[in-house]
Amino acid sequence: MSIRVKNLYKVYGEQKAVNNISLSVSKGEIVGFLGPNGAGKSTTMKILTGYLKPTSGEVSVCDLDVVSQPLEVKKKIGYLPESNPLYYDMYVREYLGFIAGVHRLSDKKSAVNRVIDMVGLGPEQQKKIGQLSKGYKQRVGLAAALIYDPEVLILDEPTTGLDPNQIVEIREVIKQQGINKTVLFSSHILQEVEAVCNRIIIINKGELVADNTLAALQSGKENLQRILVEFAVAVDPGLFSSVFQPGEVQMLSGTRYQFSSANPELLRKQLRELSLKHDLDIIAMQSESQSLEIIFKELTGKSEQ
C-alpha cells in the first residue's frame, strides 16, 4: 500500500484539525482529496509529506513511517503544495537543474529536458520564473515534483491559474502519471476531480465523510437512481401517491417530475403503466447522476467556492 493512514489526529490547542482519519491509497490510483476550506486537507497532506508531525496515529508512505523515517519518505514523494514555493530570480532550466541536483540525479540535463517536455514548459524554459504567468509557474512546480520520478504524487491545487487549454494538457499528464504511481489530488475545481480521479475522499471538519468511487457516490447513500420525467401536459402530483412513497417523487414544474428508486427498471415499468392508465403522454425520460458538486454540498453542508 503506497499511502496508509490509521487513526490520524492533529490537534492545535483545543482544535482538532484532523480527527481520527483512516485511509489507504494504492499504486495506480488517482484519488481526489476534497473538503471545504479548513477541513484538514492541507494539514493531512503536510503530515503525509513529513512537513508536520501528527499528534497521534500511524502514517506511512511506501511502507516507510513518516515520523521515524522522514527523509526516506520525502525521497518517495513528489509534492506540489498549494502555495507553490519557487525561486523567482532563477531561470526555469536553472531551477529544475537545481532540483535535480538536490535529488542527486546522475543525468540532470536529461531529467530537465524530460519534465520540460512533459509539462509543456518548452516556450518558457529560457525565462526567469518571476517573468512567468501564474499558470506557467504552476507548471514549473509540477515539473519539480516530477523530475526525480517519485512513486507517490501529492498535488494540492495543481491546475490553479491555468487556462482551459492548459488544464486539459496537465490533466493528461496527471492521468499518465497515475498509471504507475499513486496520486493524491486536491482541488476546489470539482469538474477537474471528476475528469481525473477514479476515487473520491471527502473530509469535513477534520473527519472523513466519504471514501468511494465517484459512481458509487453518485448512486446516493441509499443506492438510489434519479430519473427525470417530462409529461406533455401538467400532471396533478396526487396522481402518483397510489404508486410511489413520499420522498420518491419531487415536482420540478407542472410537467416535470423527479423520481428516485433503487430499482430503476421497476420505476420505468410503473411509469409506463401509470401513463397508459391515465392517458398521460411522456415526452422525455432520462436518468440523472448526482454531480460531484451536489454530493460535496450534501456531505459538507456548503457549496464549493
mmCIF file of C-alpha atoms in Angstrom:
data_model
loop_
_atom_site.group_PDB
_atom_site.id
_atom_site.type_symbol
_atom_site.label_atom_id
_atom_site.label_comp_id
_atom_site.label_asym_id
_atom_site.label_seq_id
_atom_site.Cartn_x
_atom_site.Cartn_y
_atom_site.Cartn_z
ATOM 1 C CA MET A 1 0.000 0.000 0.000
ATOM 2 C CA SER A 2 1.596 3.295 -1.097
ATOM 3 C CA ILE A 3 -0.234 5.533 1.397
ATOM 4 C CA ARG A 4 -1.631 4.260 4.687
ATOM 5 C CA VAL A 5 -3.208 6.427 7.391
ATOM 6 C CA LYS A 6 -4.669 4.941 10.567
ATOM 7 C CA ASN A 7 -6.444 6.855 13.334
ATOM 8 C CA LEU A 8 -4.720 10.117 12.464
ATOM 9 C CA TYR A 9 -5.158 13.090 14.794
ATOM 10 C CA LYS A 10 -3.673 16.574 14.550
ATOM 11 C CA VAL A 11 -4.602 18.916 17.369
ATOM 12 C CA TYR A 12 -3.823 22.631 17.693
ATOM 13 C CA GLY A 13 -4.695 23.656 21.239
ATOM 14 C CA GLU A 14 -8.399 22.867 21.587
ATOM 15 C CA GLN A 15 -8.979 22.454 17.856
ATOM 16 C CA LYS A 16 -8.875 19.055 16.172
ATOM 17 C CA ALA A 17 -7.690 19.891 12.655
ATOM 18 C CA VAL A 18 -7.681 16.175 11.786
ATOM 19 C CA ASN A 19 -9.950 13.932 13.812
ATOM 20 C CA ASN A 20 -9.365 10.163 13.668
ATOM 21 C CA ILE A 21 -8.910 9.780 9.902
ATOM 22 C CA SER A 22 -8.051 6.395 8.384
ATOM 23 C CA LEU A 23 -7.479 5.810 4.671
ATOM 24 C CA SER A 24 -5.245 3.981 2.221
ATOM 25 C CA VAL A 25 -4.272 4.566 -1.404
ATOM 26 C CA SER A 26 -2.666 2.010 -3.704
ATOM 27 C CA LYS A 27 -0.364 2.254 -6.695
ATOM 28 C CA GLY A 28 -2.249 3.073 -9.892
ATOM 29 C CA GLU A 29 -4.967 5.075 -8.120
ATOM 30 C CA ILE A 30 -5.714 8.758 -8.713
ATOM 31 C CA VAL A 31 -7.685 9.828 -5.659
ATOM 32 C CA GLY A 32 -9.468 13.144 -5.299
ATOM 33 C CA PHE A 33 -8.970 14.534 -1.790
ATOM 34 C CA LEU A 34 -11.710 17.078 -1.120
ATOM 35 C CA GLY A 35 -13.150 19.221 1.624
ATOM 36 C CA PRO A 36 -14.163 22.816 2.337
ATOM 37 C CA ASN A 37 -11.579 25.355 3.462
ATOM 38 C CA GLY A 38 -10.405 24.485 6.946
ATOM 39 C CA ALA A 39 -11.496 20.843 6.681
ATOM 40 C CA GLY A 40 -7.992 19.482 7.289
ATOM 41 C CA LYS A 41 -6.910 18.632 3.730
ATOM 42 C CA SER A 42 -3.675 20.591 3.662
ATOM 43 C CA THR A 43 -2.826 19.511 7.215
ATOM 44 C CA THR A 44 -3.219 15.862 6.225
ATOM 45 C CA MET A 45 -1.088 16.309 3.113
ATOM 46 C CA LYS A 46 1.623 18.096 5.091
ATOM 47 C CA ILE A 47 1.674 15.206 7.560
ATOM 48 C CA LEU A 48 1.951 12.712 4.692
ATOM 49 C CA THR A 49 4.926 14.609 3.270
ATOM 50 C CA GLY A 50 6.669 14.953 6.633
ATOM 51 C CA TYR A 51 6.285 18.728 6.951
ATOM 52 C CA LEU A 52 4.075 18.345 10.027
ATOM 53 C CA LYS A 53 4.126 15.739 12.774
ATOM 54 C CA PRO A 54 0.848 14.084 13.741
ATOM 55 C CA THR A 55 -0.460 14.401 17.289
ATOM 56 C CA SER A 56 -1.190 10.676 17.184
ATOM 57 C CA GLY A 57 -1.903 7.907 14.720
ATOM 58 C CA GLU A 58 0.034 5.886 12.185
ATOM 59 C CA VAL A 59 1.089 7.293 8.798
ATOM 60 C CA SER A 60 3.257 5.507 6.260
ATOM 61 C CA VAL A 61 4.261 6.066 2.636
ATOM 62 C CA CYS A 62 5.625 3.104 0.662
ATOM 63 C CA ASP A 63 5.833 1.205 3.971
ATOM 64 C CA LEU A 64 8.032 3.939 5.484
ATOM 65 C CA ASP A 65 6.945 5.679 8.682
ATOM 66 C CA VAL A 66 6.672 9.438 8.168
ATOM 67 C CA VAL A 67 7.694 10.239 11.748
ATOM 68 C CA SER A 68 10.706 7.957 12.182
ATOM 69 C CA GLN A 69 11.844 7.943 8.519
ATOM 70 C CA PRO A 70 11.026 11.435 7.192
ATOM 71 C CA LEU A 71 13.945 11.752 4.759
ATOM 72 C CA GLU A 72 13.290 8.348 3.212
ATOM 73 C CA VAL A 73 9.614 9.272 2.832
ATOM 74 C CA LYS A 74 10.484 12.541 1.076
ATOM 75 C CA LYS A 75 12.515 10.601 -1.484
ATOM 76 C CA LYS A 76 9.366 8.710 -2.438
ATOM 77 C CA ILE A 77 7.052 11.730 -2.764
ATOM 78 C CA GLY A 78 6.633 14.412 -5.380
ATOM 79 C CA TYR A 79 4.782 17.269 -3.687
ATOM 80 C CA LEU A 80 3.165 20.333 -5.236
ATOM 81 C CA PRO A 81 1.824 22.480 -2.370
ATOM 82 C CA GLU A 82 -0.967 24.994 -2.813
ATOM 83 C CA SER A 83 1.459 27.873 -2.171
ATOM 84 C CA ASN A 84 3.963 26.869 -4.830
ATOM 85 C CA PRO A 85 7.444 27.841 -3.483
ATOM 86 C CA LEU A 86 9.732 28.942 -6.302
ATOM 87 C CA TYR A 87 12.919 30.993 -6.674
ATOM 88 C CA TYR A 88 11.735 33.829 -8.894
ATOM 89 C CA ASP A 89 15.250 35.057 -9.765
ATOM 90 C CA MET A 90 16.258 31.692 -11.211
ATOM 91 C CA TYR A 91 15.697 30.687 -14.818
ATOM 92 C CA VAL A 92 13.345 27.765 -15.463
ATOM 93 C CA ARG A 93 16.071 25.378 -16.655
ATOM 94 C CA GLU A 94 18.409 26.566 -13.905
ATOM 95 C CA TYR A 95 15.815 25.927 -11.206
ATOM 96 C CA LEU A 96 14.908 22.467 -12.467
ATOM 97 C CA GLY A 97 18.612 21.627 -12.711
ATOM 98 C CA PHE A 98 18.995 22.740 -9.105
ATOM 99 C CA ILE A 99 16.099 20.465 -8.034
ATOM 100 C CA ALA A 100 17.647 17.579 -9.972
ATOM 101 C CA GLY A 101 20.920 18.221 -8.114
ATOM 102 C CA VAL A 102 19.178 18.222 -4.746
ATOM 103 C CA HIS A 103 17.908 14.741 -5.563
ATOM 104 C CA ARG A 104 21.355 13.700 -6.814
ATOM 105 C CA LEU A 105 20.177 12.617 -10.236
ATOM 106 C CA SER A 106 23.005 11.208 -12.337
ATOM 107 C CA ASP A 107 21.864 12.802 -15.611
ATOM 108 C CA LYS A 108 20.444 16.192 -14.680
ATOM 109 C CA LYS A 109 20.235 17.517 -18.241
ATOM 110 C CA SER A 110 18.198 14.562 -19.450
ATOM 111 C CA ALA A 111 15.859 14.793 -16.438
ATOM 112 C CA VAL A 112 15.306 18.530 -17.011
ATOM 113 C CA ASN A 113 14.579 18.003 -20.715
ATOM 114 C CA ARG A 114 12.135 15.207 -19.896
ATOM 115 C CA VAL A 115 9.963 17.200 -17.463
ATOM 116 C CA ILE A 116 10.074 20.379 -19.562
ATOM 117 C CA ASP A 117 8.615 18.398 -22.427
ATOM 118 C CA MET A 118 6.191 16.526 -20.134
ATOM 119 C CA VAL A 119 4.505 19.621 -18.665
ATOM 120 C CA GLY A 120 4.794 21.876 -21.726
ATOM 121 C CA LEU A 121 7.381 24.367 -20.494
ATOM 122 C CA GLY A 122 9.322 24.472 -23.769
ATOM 123 C CA PRO A 123 8.341 28.003 -24.909
ATOM 124 C CA GLU A 124 9.150 29.468 -21.458
ATOM 125 C CA GLN A 125 12.229 27.464 -20.471
ATOM 126 C CA GLN A 126 14.720 30.304 -21.027
ATOM 127 C CA LYS A 127 12.805 32.824 -18.900
ATOM 128 C CA LYS A 128 13.203 33.722 -15.257
ATOM 129 C CA ILE A 129 10.499 32.156 -13.118
ATOM 130 C CA GLY A 130 9.413 35.595 -11.902
ATOM 131 C CA GLN A 131 8.566 36.551 -15.501
ATOM 132 C CA LEU A 132 6.147 33.673 -15.959
ATOM 133 C CA SER A 133 2.364 33.770 -15.748
ATOM 134 C CA LYS A 134 0.721 32.066 -12.781
ATOM 135 C CA GLY A 135 -0.172 29.094 -14.975
ATOM 136 C CA TYR A 136 3.408 28.547 -16.099
ATOM 137 C CA LYS A 137 4.655 28.918 -12.523
ATOM 138 C CA GLN A 138 2.315 26.043 -11.650
ATOM 139 C CA ARG A 139 3.888 24.027 -14.456
ATOM 140 C CA VAL A 140 7.351 24.687 -13.030
ATOM 141 C CA GLY A 141 6.168 23.445 -9.629
ATOM 142 C CA LEU A 142 4.689 20.326 -11.197
ATOM 143 C CA ALA A 143 7.892 19.712 -13.160
ATOM 144 C CA ALA A 144 9.907 19.985 -9.937
ATOM 145 C CA ALA A 145 7.600 17.437 -8.289
ATOM 146 C CA LEU A 146 8.040 15.020 -11.201
ATOM 147 C CA ILE A 147 11.711 15.432 -12.050
ATOM 148 C CA TYR A 148 13.006 12.629 -9.814
ATOM 149 C CA ASP A 149 10.254 10.202 -10.883
ATOM 150 C CA PRO A 150 8.718 9.677 -7.401
ATOM 151 C CA GLU A 151 6.451 6.748 -6.572
ATOM 152 C CA VAL A 152 3.812 8.968 -4.942
ATOM 153 C CA LEU A 153 2.466 12.331 -6.117
ATOM 154 C CA ILE A 154 0.647 14.674 -3.744
ATOM 155 C CA LEU A 155 -0.828 17.579 -5.673
ATOM 156 C CA ASP A 156 -2.561 20.461 -3.886
ATOM 157 C CA GLU A 157 -4.475 22.623 -6.397
ATOM 158 C CA PRO A 158 -2.223 21.716 -9.379
ATOM 159 C CA THR A 159 -4.401 23.450 -12.013
ATOM 160 C CA THR A 160 -4.674 26.825 -10.244
ATOM 161 C CA GLY A 161 -4.063 29.673 -12.695
ATOM 162 C CA LEU A 162 -4.135 27.511 -15.826
ATOM 163 C CA ASP A 163 -6.283 28.454 -18.808
ATOM 164 C CA PRO A 164 -8.748 25.848 -20.190
ATOM 165 C CA ASN A 165 -6.277 24.527 -22.774
ATOM 166 C CA GLN A 166 -3.505 24.221 -20.196
ATOM 167 C CA ILE A 167 -5.861 22.424 -17.796
ATOM 168 C CA VAL A 168 -6.557 19.756 -20.417
ATOM 169 C CA GLU A 169 -2.810 19.293 -21.002
ATOM 170 C CA ILE A 170 -1.955 18.990 -17.294
ATOM 171 C CA ARG A 171 -4.949 16.714 -16.758
ATOM 172 C CA GLU A 172 -3.457 14.297 -19.288
ATOM 173 C CA VAL A 173 -0.057 14.495 -17.582
ATOM 174 C CA ILE A 174 -1.649 13.565 -14.241
ATOM 175 C CA LYS A 175 -3.610 10.699 -15.829
ATOM 176 C CA GLN A 176 -0.439 9.295 -17.391
ATOM 177 C CA GLN A 177 1.424 9.567 -14.098
ATOM 178 C CA GLY A 178 -1.426 7.789 -12.349
ATOM 179 C CA ILE A 179 -0.898 4.634 -14.395
ATOM 180 C CA ASN A 180 2.250 3.667 -12.492
ATOM 181 C CA LYS A 181 2.187 5.997 -9.494
ATOM 182 C CA THR A 182 -0.036 6.803 -6.540
ATOM 183 C CA VAL A 183 -1.652 10.220 -6.935
ATOM 184 C CA LEU A 184 -3.460 12.180 -4.223
ATOM 185 C CA PHE A 185 -5.131 15.115 -5.968
ATOM 186 C CA SER A 186 -6.719 18.012 -4.082
ATOM 187 C CA SER A 187 -8.650 20.716 -5.907
ATOM 188 C CA HIS A 188 -11.518 23.143 -5.467
ATOM 189 C CA ILE A 189 -12.321 22.712 -9.176
ATOM 190 C CA LEU A 190 -14.671 19.774 -8.830
ATOM 191 C CA GLN A 191 -15.031 19.281 -12.597
ATOM 192 C CA GLU A 192 -11.292 18.550 -12.707
ATOM 193 C CA VAL A 193 -11.626 15.970 -9.958
ATOM 194 C CA GLU A 194 -14.462 14.292 -11.862
ATOM 195 C CA ALA A 195 -12.360 14.242 -15.044
ATOM 196 C CA VAL A 196 -9.145 12.927 -13.473
ATOM 197 C CA CYS A 197 -9.898 10.840 -10.391
ATOM 198 C CA ASN A 198 -11.215 7.282 -10.114
ATOM 199 C CA ARG A 199 -11.925 7.553 -6.387
ATOM 200 C CA ILE A 200 -13.054 10.374 -4.090
ATOM 201 C CA ILE A 201 -12.214 11.031 -0.433
ATOM 202 C CA ILE A 202 -14.070 13.887 1.269
ATOM 203 C CA ILE A 203 -13.309 15.265 4.720
ATOM 204 C CA ASN A 204 -15.293 17.832 6.668
ATOM 205 C CA LYS A 205 -14.366 19.490 9.968
ATOM 206 C CA GLY A 206 -11.395 17.155 10.243
ATOM 207 C CA GLU A 207 -13.443 13.974 9.821
ATOM 208 C CA LEU A 208 -13.747 11.521 6.942
ATOM 209 C CA VAL A 209 -17.265 11.720 5.460
ATOM 210 C CA ALA A 210 -16.849 9.819 2.164
ATOM 211 C CA ASP A 211 -14.424 7.371 0.575
ATOM 212 C CA ASN A 212 -15.633 5.630 -2.566
ATOM 213 C CA THR A 213 -15.643 5.650 -6.351
ATOM 214 C CA LEU A 214 -17.402 8.568 -7.998
ATOM 215 C CA ALA A 215 -20.003 6.209 -9.480
ATOM 216 C CA ALA A 216 -20.816 4.786 -6.048
ATOM 217 C CA LEU A 217 -21.136 8.255 -4.534
ATOM 218 C CA GLN A 218 -23.367 9.371 -7.395
ATOM 219 C CA SER A 219 -25.740 6.497 -6.733
ATOM 220 C CA GLY A 220 -26.518 8.041 -3.338
ATOM 221 C CA LYS A 221 -26.347 6.781 0.216
ATOM 222 C CA GLU A 222 -29.393 4.562 -0.363
ATOM 223 C CA ASN A 223 -28.158 3.460 -3.782
ATOM 224 C CA LEU A 224 -30.963 5.459 -5.392
ATOM 225 C CA GLN A 225 -31.074 6.470 -9.022
ATOM 226 C CA ARG A 226 -32.849 9.633 -10.065
ATOM 227 C CA ILE A 227 -34.987 9.676 -13.199
ATOM 228 C CA LEU A 228 -36.313 12.897 -14.714
ATOM 229 C CA VAL A 229 -39.663 12.621 -16.473
ATOM 230 C CA GLU A 230 -41.374 15.271 -18.568
ATOM 231 C CA PHE A 231 -45.057 14.937 -19.440
ATOM 232 C CA ALA A 232 -46.804 16.613 -22.373
ATOM 233 C CA VAL A 233 -49.208 18.466 -20.051
ATOM 234 C CA ALA A 234 -49.268 19.396 -16.369
ATOM 235 C CA VAL A 235 -49.927 16.450 -14.044
ATOM 236 C CA ASP A 236 -51.536 16.520 -10.589
ATOM 237 C CA PRO A 237 -48.873 15.219 -8.119
ATOM 238 C CA GLY A 238 -51.624 13.404 -6.222
ATOM 239 C CA LEU A 239 -51.829 11.023 -9.160
ATOM 240 C CA PHE A 240 -48.559 9.366 -8.081
ATOM 241 C CA SER A 241 -49.490 8.813 -4.414
ATOM 242 C CA SER A 242 -51.077 5.420 -5.062
ATOM 243 C CA VAL A 243 -47.874 4.036 -6.602
ATOM 244 C CA PHE A 244 -44.941 5.859 -5.017
ATOM 245 C CA GLN A 245 -43.912 6.525 -1.427
ATOM 246 C CA PRO A 246 -43.412 10.044 -0.005
ATOM 247 C CA GLY A 247 -39.924 11.238 -0.903
ATOM 248 C CA GLU A 248 -39.749 9.168 -4.086
ATOM 249 C CA VAL A 249 -41.405 11.910 -6.169
ATOM 250 C CA GLN A 250 -40.440 15.559 -6.456
ATOM 251 C CA MET A 251 -42.345 18.007 -8.645
ATOM 252 C CA LEU A 252 -39.947 20.286 -10.530
ATOM 253 C CA SER A 253 -42.709 22.005 -12.508
ATOM 254 C CA GLY A 254 -46.238 21.148 -13.599
ATOM 255 C CA THR A 255 -44.913 18.901 -16.357
ATOM 256 C CA ARG A 256 -41.527 17.838 -14.949
ATOM 257 C CA TYR A 257 -41.004 15.384 -12.077
ATOM 258 C CA GLN A 258 -38.005 13.714 -10.480
ATOM 259 C CA PHE A 259 -38.416 10.111 -9.311
ATOM 260 C CA SER A 260 -35.965 8.246 -7.066
ATOM 261 C CA SER A 261 -35.700 4.472 -6.916
ATOM 262 C CA ALA A 262 -33.285 1.697 -6.026
ATOM 263 C CA ASN A 263 -34.844 -0.288 -8.888
ATOM 264 C CA PRO A 264 -34.911 1.984 -11.968
ATOM 265 C CA GLU A 265 -36.289 -0.727 -14.280
ATOM 266 C CA LEU A 266 -39.274 -1.254 -11.986
ATOM 267 C CA LEU A 267 -39.743 2.510 -11.783
ATOM 268 C CA ARG A 268 -39.875 2.828 -15.568
ATOM 269 C CA LYS A 269 -42.408 -0.013 -15.750
ATOM 270 C CA GLN A 270 -44.587 1.681 -13.115
ATOM 271 C CA LEU A 271 -44.439 4.976 -15.007
ATOM 272 C CA ARG A 272 -45.401 3.323 -18.278
ATOM 273 C CA GLU A 273 -48.362 1.563 -16.643
ATOM 274 C CA LEU A 274 -49.438 4.789 -14.932
ATOM 275 C CA SER A 275 -49.232 6.758 -18.169
ATOM 276 C CA LEU A 276 -51.353 4.173 -20.007
ATOM 277 C CA LYS A 277 -53.935 4.017 -17.224
ATOM 278 C CA HIS A 278 -54.385 7.810 -17.061
ATOM 279 C CA ASP A 279 -53.692 8.573 -20.731
ATOM 280 C CA LEU A 280 -50.542 10.584 -19.990
ATOM 281 C CA ASP A 281 -48.027 11.329 -22.708
ATOM 282 C CA ILE A 282 -44.389 11.069 -21.552
ATOM 283 C CA ILE A 283 -42.233 13.151 -23.883
ATOM 284 C CA ALA A 284 -38.886 12.641 -22.105
ATOM 285 C CA MET A 285 -37.408 10.249 -19.555
ATOM 286 C CA GLN A 286 -33.755 10.239 -18.563
ATOM 287 C CA SER A 287 -31.519 9.010 -15.759
ATOM 288 C CA GLU A 288 -29.678 11.632 -13.782
ATOM 289 C CA SER A 289 -26.449 11.105 -11.873
ATOM 290 C CA GLN A 290 -25.667 13.385 -8.994
ATOM 291 C CA SER A 291 -22.849 15.772 -9.822
ATOM 292 C CA LEU A 292 -19.849 15.844 -7.531
ATOM 293 C CA GLU A 293 -20.828 19.394 -6.617
ATOM 294 C CA ILE A 294 -24.201 18.197 -5.276
ATOM 295 C CA ILE A 295 -22.578 15.310 -3.403
ATOM 296 C CA PHE A 296 -19.986 17.659 -1.926
ATOM 297 C CA LYS A 297 -22.649 20.104 -0.770
ATOM 298 C CA GLU A 298 -24.741 17.349 0.829
ATOM 299 C CA LEU A 299 -21.774 15.904 2.717
ATOM 300 C CA THR A 300 -20.158 19.135 3.859
ATOM 301 C CA GLY A 301 -23.155 21.428 4.203
ATOM 302 C CA LYS A 302 -21.780 24.143 1.970
ATOM 303 C CA SER A 303 -21.059 24.871 -1.663
ATOM 304 C CA GLU A 304 -17.555 24.806 -3.046
ATOM 305 C CA GLN A 305 -16.186 28.237 -3.760
#
